[in-house]
Coordinates of C-alpha atoms in Angstrom, one line a residue:
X1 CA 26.8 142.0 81.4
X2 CA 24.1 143.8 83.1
X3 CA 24.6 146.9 81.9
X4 CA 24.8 146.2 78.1
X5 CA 21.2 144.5 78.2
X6 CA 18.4 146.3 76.5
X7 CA 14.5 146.9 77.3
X8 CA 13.9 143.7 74.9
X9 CA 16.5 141.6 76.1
X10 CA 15.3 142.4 80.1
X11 CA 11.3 141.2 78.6
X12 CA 12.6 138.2 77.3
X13 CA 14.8 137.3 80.4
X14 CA 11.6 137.4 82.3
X15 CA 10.2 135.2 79.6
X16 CA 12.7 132.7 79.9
X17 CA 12.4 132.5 83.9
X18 CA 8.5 132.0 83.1
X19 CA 9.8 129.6 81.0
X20 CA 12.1 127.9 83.8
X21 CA 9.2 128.2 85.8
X22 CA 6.7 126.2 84.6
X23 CA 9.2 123.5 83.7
X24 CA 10.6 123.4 87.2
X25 CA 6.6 122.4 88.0
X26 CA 6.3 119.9 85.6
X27 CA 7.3 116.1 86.5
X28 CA 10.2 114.9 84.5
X29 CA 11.0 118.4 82.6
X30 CA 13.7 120.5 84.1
X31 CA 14.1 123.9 84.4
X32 CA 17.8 124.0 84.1
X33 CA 17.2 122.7 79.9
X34 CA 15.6 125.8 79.6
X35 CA 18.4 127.7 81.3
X36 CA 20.9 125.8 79.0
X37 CA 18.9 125.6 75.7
X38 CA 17.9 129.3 76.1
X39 CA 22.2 130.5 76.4
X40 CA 22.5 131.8 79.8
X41 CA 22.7 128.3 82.1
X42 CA 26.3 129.4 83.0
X43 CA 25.9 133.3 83.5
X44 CA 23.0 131.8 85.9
X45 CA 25.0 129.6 87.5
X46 CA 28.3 132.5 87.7
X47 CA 25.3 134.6 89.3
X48 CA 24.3 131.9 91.8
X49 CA 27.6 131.2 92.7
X50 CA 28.6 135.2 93.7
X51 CA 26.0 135.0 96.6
X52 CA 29.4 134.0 99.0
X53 CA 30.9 135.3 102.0
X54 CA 31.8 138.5 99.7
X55 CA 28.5 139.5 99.0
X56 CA 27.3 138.6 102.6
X57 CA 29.7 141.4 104.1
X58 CA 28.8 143.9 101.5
X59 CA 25.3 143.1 102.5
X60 CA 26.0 143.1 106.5
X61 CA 27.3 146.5 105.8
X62 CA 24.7 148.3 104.3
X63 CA 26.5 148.3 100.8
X64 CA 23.5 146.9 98.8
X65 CA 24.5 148.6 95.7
X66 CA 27.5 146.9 95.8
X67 CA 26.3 143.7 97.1
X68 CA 23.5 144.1 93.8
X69 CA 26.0 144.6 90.8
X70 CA 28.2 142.0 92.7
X71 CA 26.0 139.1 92.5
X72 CA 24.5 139.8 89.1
X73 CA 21.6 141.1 90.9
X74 CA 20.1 142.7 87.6
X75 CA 20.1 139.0 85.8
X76 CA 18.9 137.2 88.8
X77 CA 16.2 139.4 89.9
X78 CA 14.1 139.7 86.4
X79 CA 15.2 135.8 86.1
X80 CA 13.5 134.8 89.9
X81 CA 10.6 137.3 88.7
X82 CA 10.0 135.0 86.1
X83 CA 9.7 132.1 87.9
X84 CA 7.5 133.5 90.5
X85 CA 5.0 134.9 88.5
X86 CA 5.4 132.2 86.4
X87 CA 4.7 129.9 90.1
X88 CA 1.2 131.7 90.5
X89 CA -0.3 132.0 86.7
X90 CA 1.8 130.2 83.9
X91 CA 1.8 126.8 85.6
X92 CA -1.7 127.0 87.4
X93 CA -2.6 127.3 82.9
X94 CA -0.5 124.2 82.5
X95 CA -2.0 122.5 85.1
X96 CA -5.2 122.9 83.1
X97 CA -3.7 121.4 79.9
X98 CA -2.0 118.3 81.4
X99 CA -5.6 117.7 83.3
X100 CA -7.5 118.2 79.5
X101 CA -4.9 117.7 76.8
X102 CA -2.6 115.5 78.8
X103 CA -1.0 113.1 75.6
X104 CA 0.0 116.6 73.5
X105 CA 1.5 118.2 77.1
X106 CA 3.8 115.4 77.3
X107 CA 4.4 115.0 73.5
X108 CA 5.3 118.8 73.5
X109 CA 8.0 118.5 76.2
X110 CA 9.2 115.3 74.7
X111 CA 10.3 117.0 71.4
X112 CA 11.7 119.9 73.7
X113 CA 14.1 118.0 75.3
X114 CA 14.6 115.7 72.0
X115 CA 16.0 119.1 70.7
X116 CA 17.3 119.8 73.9
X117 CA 19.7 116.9 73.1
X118 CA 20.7 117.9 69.7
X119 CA 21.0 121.5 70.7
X120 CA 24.0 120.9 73.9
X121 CA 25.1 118.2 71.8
X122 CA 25.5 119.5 68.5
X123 CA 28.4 122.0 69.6
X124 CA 30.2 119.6 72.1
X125 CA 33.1 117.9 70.5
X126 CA 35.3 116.7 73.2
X127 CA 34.6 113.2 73.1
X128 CA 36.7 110.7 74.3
X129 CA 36.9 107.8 77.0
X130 CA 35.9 109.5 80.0
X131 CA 33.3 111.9 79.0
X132 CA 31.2 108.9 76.8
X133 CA 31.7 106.9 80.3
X134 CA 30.0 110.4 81.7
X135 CA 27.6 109.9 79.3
X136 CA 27.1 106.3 80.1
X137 CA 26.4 106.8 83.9
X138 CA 24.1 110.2 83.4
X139 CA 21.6 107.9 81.0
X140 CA 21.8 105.1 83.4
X141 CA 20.9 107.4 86.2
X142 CA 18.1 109.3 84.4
X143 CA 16.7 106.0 83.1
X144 CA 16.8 104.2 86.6
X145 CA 15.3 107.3 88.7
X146 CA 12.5 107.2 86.3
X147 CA 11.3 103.5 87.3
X148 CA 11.6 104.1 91.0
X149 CA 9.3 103.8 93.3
X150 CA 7.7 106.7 95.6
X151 CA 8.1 107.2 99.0
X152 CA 5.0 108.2 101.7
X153 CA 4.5 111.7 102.1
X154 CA 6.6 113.2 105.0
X155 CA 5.9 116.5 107.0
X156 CA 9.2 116.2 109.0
X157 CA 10.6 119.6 109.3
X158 CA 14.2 118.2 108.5
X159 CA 13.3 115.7 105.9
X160 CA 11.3 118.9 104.0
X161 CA 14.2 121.0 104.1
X162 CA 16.3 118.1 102.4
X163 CA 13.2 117.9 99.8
X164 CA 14.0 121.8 99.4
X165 CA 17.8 120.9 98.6
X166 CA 17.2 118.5 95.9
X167 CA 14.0 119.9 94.2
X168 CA 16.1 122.8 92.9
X169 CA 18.5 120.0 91.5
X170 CA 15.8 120.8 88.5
X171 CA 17.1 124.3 88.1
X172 CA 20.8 123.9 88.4
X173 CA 21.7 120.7 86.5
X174 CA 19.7 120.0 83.2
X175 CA 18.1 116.9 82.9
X176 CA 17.6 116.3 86.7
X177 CA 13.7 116.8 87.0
X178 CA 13.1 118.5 90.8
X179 CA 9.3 117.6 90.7
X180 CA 10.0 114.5 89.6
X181 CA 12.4 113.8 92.4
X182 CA 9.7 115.2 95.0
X183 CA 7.1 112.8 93.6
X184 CA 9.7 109.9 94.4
X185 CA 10.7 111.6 97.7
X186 CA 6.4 111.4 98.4
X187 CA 6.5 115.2 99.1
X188 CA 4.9 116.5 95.4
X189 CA 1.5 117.3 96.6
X190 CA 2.4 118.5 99.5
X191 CA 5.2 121.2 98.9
X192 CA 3.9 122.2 95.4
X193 CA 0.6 122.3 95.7
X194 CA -0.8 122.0 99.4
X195 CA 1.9 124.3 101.0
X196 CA 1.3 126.8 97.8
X197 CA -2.4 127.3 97.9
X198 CA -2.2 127.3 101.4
X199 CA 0.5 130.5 101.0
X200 CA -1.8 132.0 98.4
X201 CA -5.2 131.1 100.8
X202 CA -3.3 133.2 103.6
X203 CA -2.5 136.1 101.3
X204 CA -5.9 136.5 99.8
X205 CA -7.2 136.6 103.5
X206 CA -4.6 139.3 104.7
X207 CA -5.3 141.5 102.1
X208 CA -8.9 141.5 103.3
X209 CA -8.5 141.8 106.4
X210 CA -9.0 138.2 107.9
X211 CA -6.3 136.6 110.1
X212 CA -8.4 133.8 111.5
X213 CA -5.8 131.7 109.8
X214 CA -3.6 131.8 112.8
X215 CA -6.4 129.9 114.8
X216 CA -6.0 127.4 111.9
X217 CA -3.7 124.7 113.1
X218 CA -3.5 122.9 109.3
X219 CA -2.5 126.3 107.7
X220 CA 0.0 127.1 110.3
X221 CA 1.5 123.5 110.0
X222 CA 1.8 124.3 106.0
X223 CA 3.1 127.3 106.2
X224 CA 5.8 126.4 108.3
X225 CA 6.5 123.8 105.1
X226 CA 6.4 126.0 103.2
X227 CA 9.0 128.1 105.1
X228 CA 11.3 125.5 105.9
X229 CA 11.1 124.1 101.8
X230 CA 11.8 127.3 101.1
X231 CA 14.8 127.6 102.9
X232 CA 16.1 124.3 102.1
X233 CA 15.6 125.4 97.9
X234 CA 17.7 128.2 98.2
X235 CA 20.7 126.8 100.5
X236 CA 20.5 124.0 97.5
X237 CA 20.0 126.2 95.2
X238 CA 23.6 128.4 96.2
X239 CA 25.2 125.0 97.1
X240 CA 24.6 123.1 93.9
X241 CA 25.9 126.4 92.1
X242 CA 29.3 126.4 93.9
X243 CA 29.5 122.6 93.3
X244 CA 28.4 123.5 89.4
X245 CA 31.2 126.6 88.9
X246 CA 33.9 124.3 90.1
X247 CA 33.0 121.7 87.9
X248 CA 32.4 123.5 84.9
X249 CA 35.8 125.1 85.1
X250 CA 37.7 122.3 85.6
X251 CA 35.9 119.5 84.1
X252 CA 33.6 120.5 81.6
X253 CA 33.7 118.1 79.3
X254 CA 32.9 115.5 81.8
X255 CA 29.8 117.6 83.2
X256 CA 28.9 118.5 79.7
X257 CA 28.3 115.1 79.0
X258 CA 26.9 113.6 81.8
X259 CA 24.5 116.4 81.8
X260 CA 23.3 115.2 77.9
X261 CA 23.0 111.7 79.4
X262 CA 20.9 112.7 82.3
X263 CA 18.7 114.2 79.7
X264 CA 18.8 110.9 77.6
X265 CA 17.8 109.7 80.7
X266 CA 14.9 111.8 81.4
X267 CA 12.9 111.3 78.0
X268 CA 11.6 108.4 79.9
X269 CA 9.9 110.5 82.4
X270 CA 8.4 112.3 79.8
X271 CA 7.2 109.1 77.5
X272 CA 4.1 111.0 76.4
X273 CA 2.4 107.5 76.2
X274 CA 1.9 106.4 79.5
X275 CA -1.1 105.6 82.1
X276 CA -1.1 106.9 85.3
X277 CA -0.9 105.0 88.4
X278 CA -2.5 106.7 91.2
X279 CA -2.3 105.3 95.2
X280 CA -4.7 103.2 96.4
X281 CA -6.4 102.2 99.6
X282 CA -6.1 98.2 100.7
X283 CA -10.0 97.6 99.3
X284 CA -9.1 99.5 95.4
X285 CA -10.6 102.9 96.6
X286 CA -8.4 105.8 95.3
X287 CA -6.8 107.8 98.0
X288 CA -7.2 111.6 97.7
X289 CA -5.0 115.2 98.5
X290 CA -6.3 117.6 100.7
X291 CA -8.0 119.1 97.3
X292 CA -9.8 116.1 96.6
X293 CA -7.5 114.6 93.7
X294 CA -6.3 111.6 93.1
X295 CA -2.4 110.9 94.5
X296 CA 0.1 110.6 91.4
X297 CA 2.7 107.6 91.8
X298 CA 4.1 106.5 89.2
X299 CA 3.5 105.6 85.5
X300 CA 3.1 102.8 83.1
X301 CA 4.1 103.7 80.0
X302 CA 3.3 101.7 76.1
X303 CA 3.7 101.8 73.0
X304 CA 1.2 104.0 71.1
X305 CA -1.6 102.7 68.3
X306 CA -1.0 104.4 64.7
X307 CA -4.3 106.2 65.4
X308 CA -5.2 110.1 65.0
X309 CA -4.7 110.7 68.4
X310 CA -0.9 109.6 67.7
X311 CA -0.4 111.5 64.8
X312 CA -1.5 114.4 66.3
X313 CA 1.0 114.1 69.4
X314 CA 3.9 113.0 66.8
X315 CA 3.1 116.6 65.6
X316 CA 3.6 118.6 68.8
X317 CA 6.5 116.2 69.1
X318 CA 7.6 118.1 66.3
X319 CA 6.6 121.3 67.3
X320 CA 8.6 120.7 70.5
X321 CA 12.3 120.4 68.1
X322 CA 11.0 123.4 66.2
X323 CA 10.5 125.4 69.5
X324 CA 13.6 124.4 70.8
X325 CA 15.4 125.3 67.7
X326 CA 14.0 128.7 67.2
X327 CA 15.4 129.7 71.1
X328 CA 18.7 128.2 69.9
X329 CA 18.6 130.9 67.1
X330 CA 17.4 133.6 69.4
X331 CA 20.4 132.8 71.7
X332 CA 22.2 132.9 69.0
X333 CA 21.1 136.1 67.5
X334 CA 21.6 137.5 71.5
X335 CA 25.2 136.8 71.0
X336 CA 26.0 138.3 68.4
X337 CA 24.4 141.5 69.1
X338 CA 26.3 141.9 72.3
X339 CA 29.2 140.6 70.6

């Protein structure tokens, strides 16, 4: 597979992991839609699924060409480079446009995943008693992880490294929002923003030549976080993979489905009309990050006015399909050529 990609089709596999990226960052979007949507969700998962005890003996013994064709290492290295850039510039832009423009953000994604839906389930055709019953219990799911409560934010080494294993839930099964999850698991702030800028702070001061960082108990104490989310993301992320292969082989209808409920399921999350609930002292005072902003913890969603303001967001709802639909002819178009 690796070898039969061009120049254009490497670009735009770094384009899709941007794309993967940013969703992963977002609350309620998942990376793994774009994964799916975008035709290569199962070579990624194939890919993932390689890094076993196989590659870790090539790898123990010096064979790293080996151990790099064997796990795919072409795909997954312009994919991860993606996403890290992606980590550092695309989503720091979102950021910016959920803060200013957050209704069309949210209307945007909604239509993505509305064609998201169509797209996954358009070509699906296997359905009978146990995969609408799939169906059935991935939309309950999505729909009742989207009215739960959050937890208190939670330093524990341990319970950080768990928060590592589920949050790339996001990348692996479509639907499953990671970011989402870490807002209800209390640990949003903390591991994707806090530990981040703290990782970035330390860089920046490196490169010039400062290390009085180590004297800095709070920056040590994030960095460790960091370290430990880290390595909790990608011992979920190889787990949920092996888990994944398995079931796609031998029960792929079943996932299939369930996966198109959970992302029934998540259009609630991404309800682009809703008011945000922030955390609250006991006297009504807000209480703030360690950047000074307000702490997310839920939201209240409505139904919308017929107003300009709604017709404009019913727009980039539309814009979202369109998007989505265009990739699905790109994929498709990617296919054929290699075909």
């Amino acid at each position: 597979m690796q070898s039969t990609r061009t120049l254009k089709d490497r670009i735009f596999l770094v384009i899709k992991g941007l794309g993967m990226g940013a969703a992963n960052k977002v609350p309620g979007v998942s990376g793994g839609v774009v994964a799916f949507v975008a035709g290569f969700y199962e070579e990624f998962i194939y890919s993932l699924q390689r890094v076993n005890k196989t590659a870790l003996k090539l790898l123990l013994n010096g064979r790293f060409k080996s151990f790099y064709r064997y796990i795919n290492g072409k795909f997954l290295s312009l994919l991860f480079l993606g996403m890290i850039v992606s980590y550092f510039s695309v989503s720091k832009i979102l950021d910016y446009f959920i803060k200013h423009y957050e209704l069309y953000v949210w209307s945007l994604f909604f239509g993505m995943i509305i064609g998201s839906i169509y797209y996954i389930n358009k070509d699906f055709k296997d359905w009978n008693f146990k995969s609408i019953v799939s169906l059935i219990i991935g939309i309950s799911l999505g729909i009742a992880i989207s009215f739960l409560d959050p937890a208190m934010e939670n330093d524990n080494l341990f319970f950080v490294f768990f928060c590592g294993i589920i949050s790339v839930s996001g990348m692996t099964l479509p639907g499953f929002s990671g970011s989402f999850i870490l807002i209800l698991l209390g640990n949003y702030i903390l591991l994707l923003v806090d530990s981040v800028n703290a990782l970035y702070d330390t860089f920046s001061e490196i490169i010039t030549g400062d290390f009085s960082f180590l004297q800095n108990e709070v920056r040590i104490r994030l960095l460790k976080v960091l370290s430990m989310f880290t390595l909790g993301s990608v011992v979920g992320l190889v787990s949920f993979s092996h888990v994944l292969s398995y079931v796609l082989k031998h029960y792929k209808s079943i996932t299939t489905a369930s996966i198109i409920g959970f992302i029934v399921g998540s259009l609630g999350v991404v309800w682009p009309w809703k008011k945000t609930i922030y955390k609250t002292e006991i006297n009504g005072n807000f209480l703030l990050d360690s950047r000074g902003e307000k702490i997310i913890t839920n939201y209240e969603r409505f139904l919308p006015q017929l107003d300009t303001q709604t017709y404009i967001a019913i727009g980039y709802i539309i814009l979202g399909i369109i998007v989505v639909l265009a990739l699905e002819r790109y994929g498709e178009y990617t296919k054929k050529a290699h075909e």
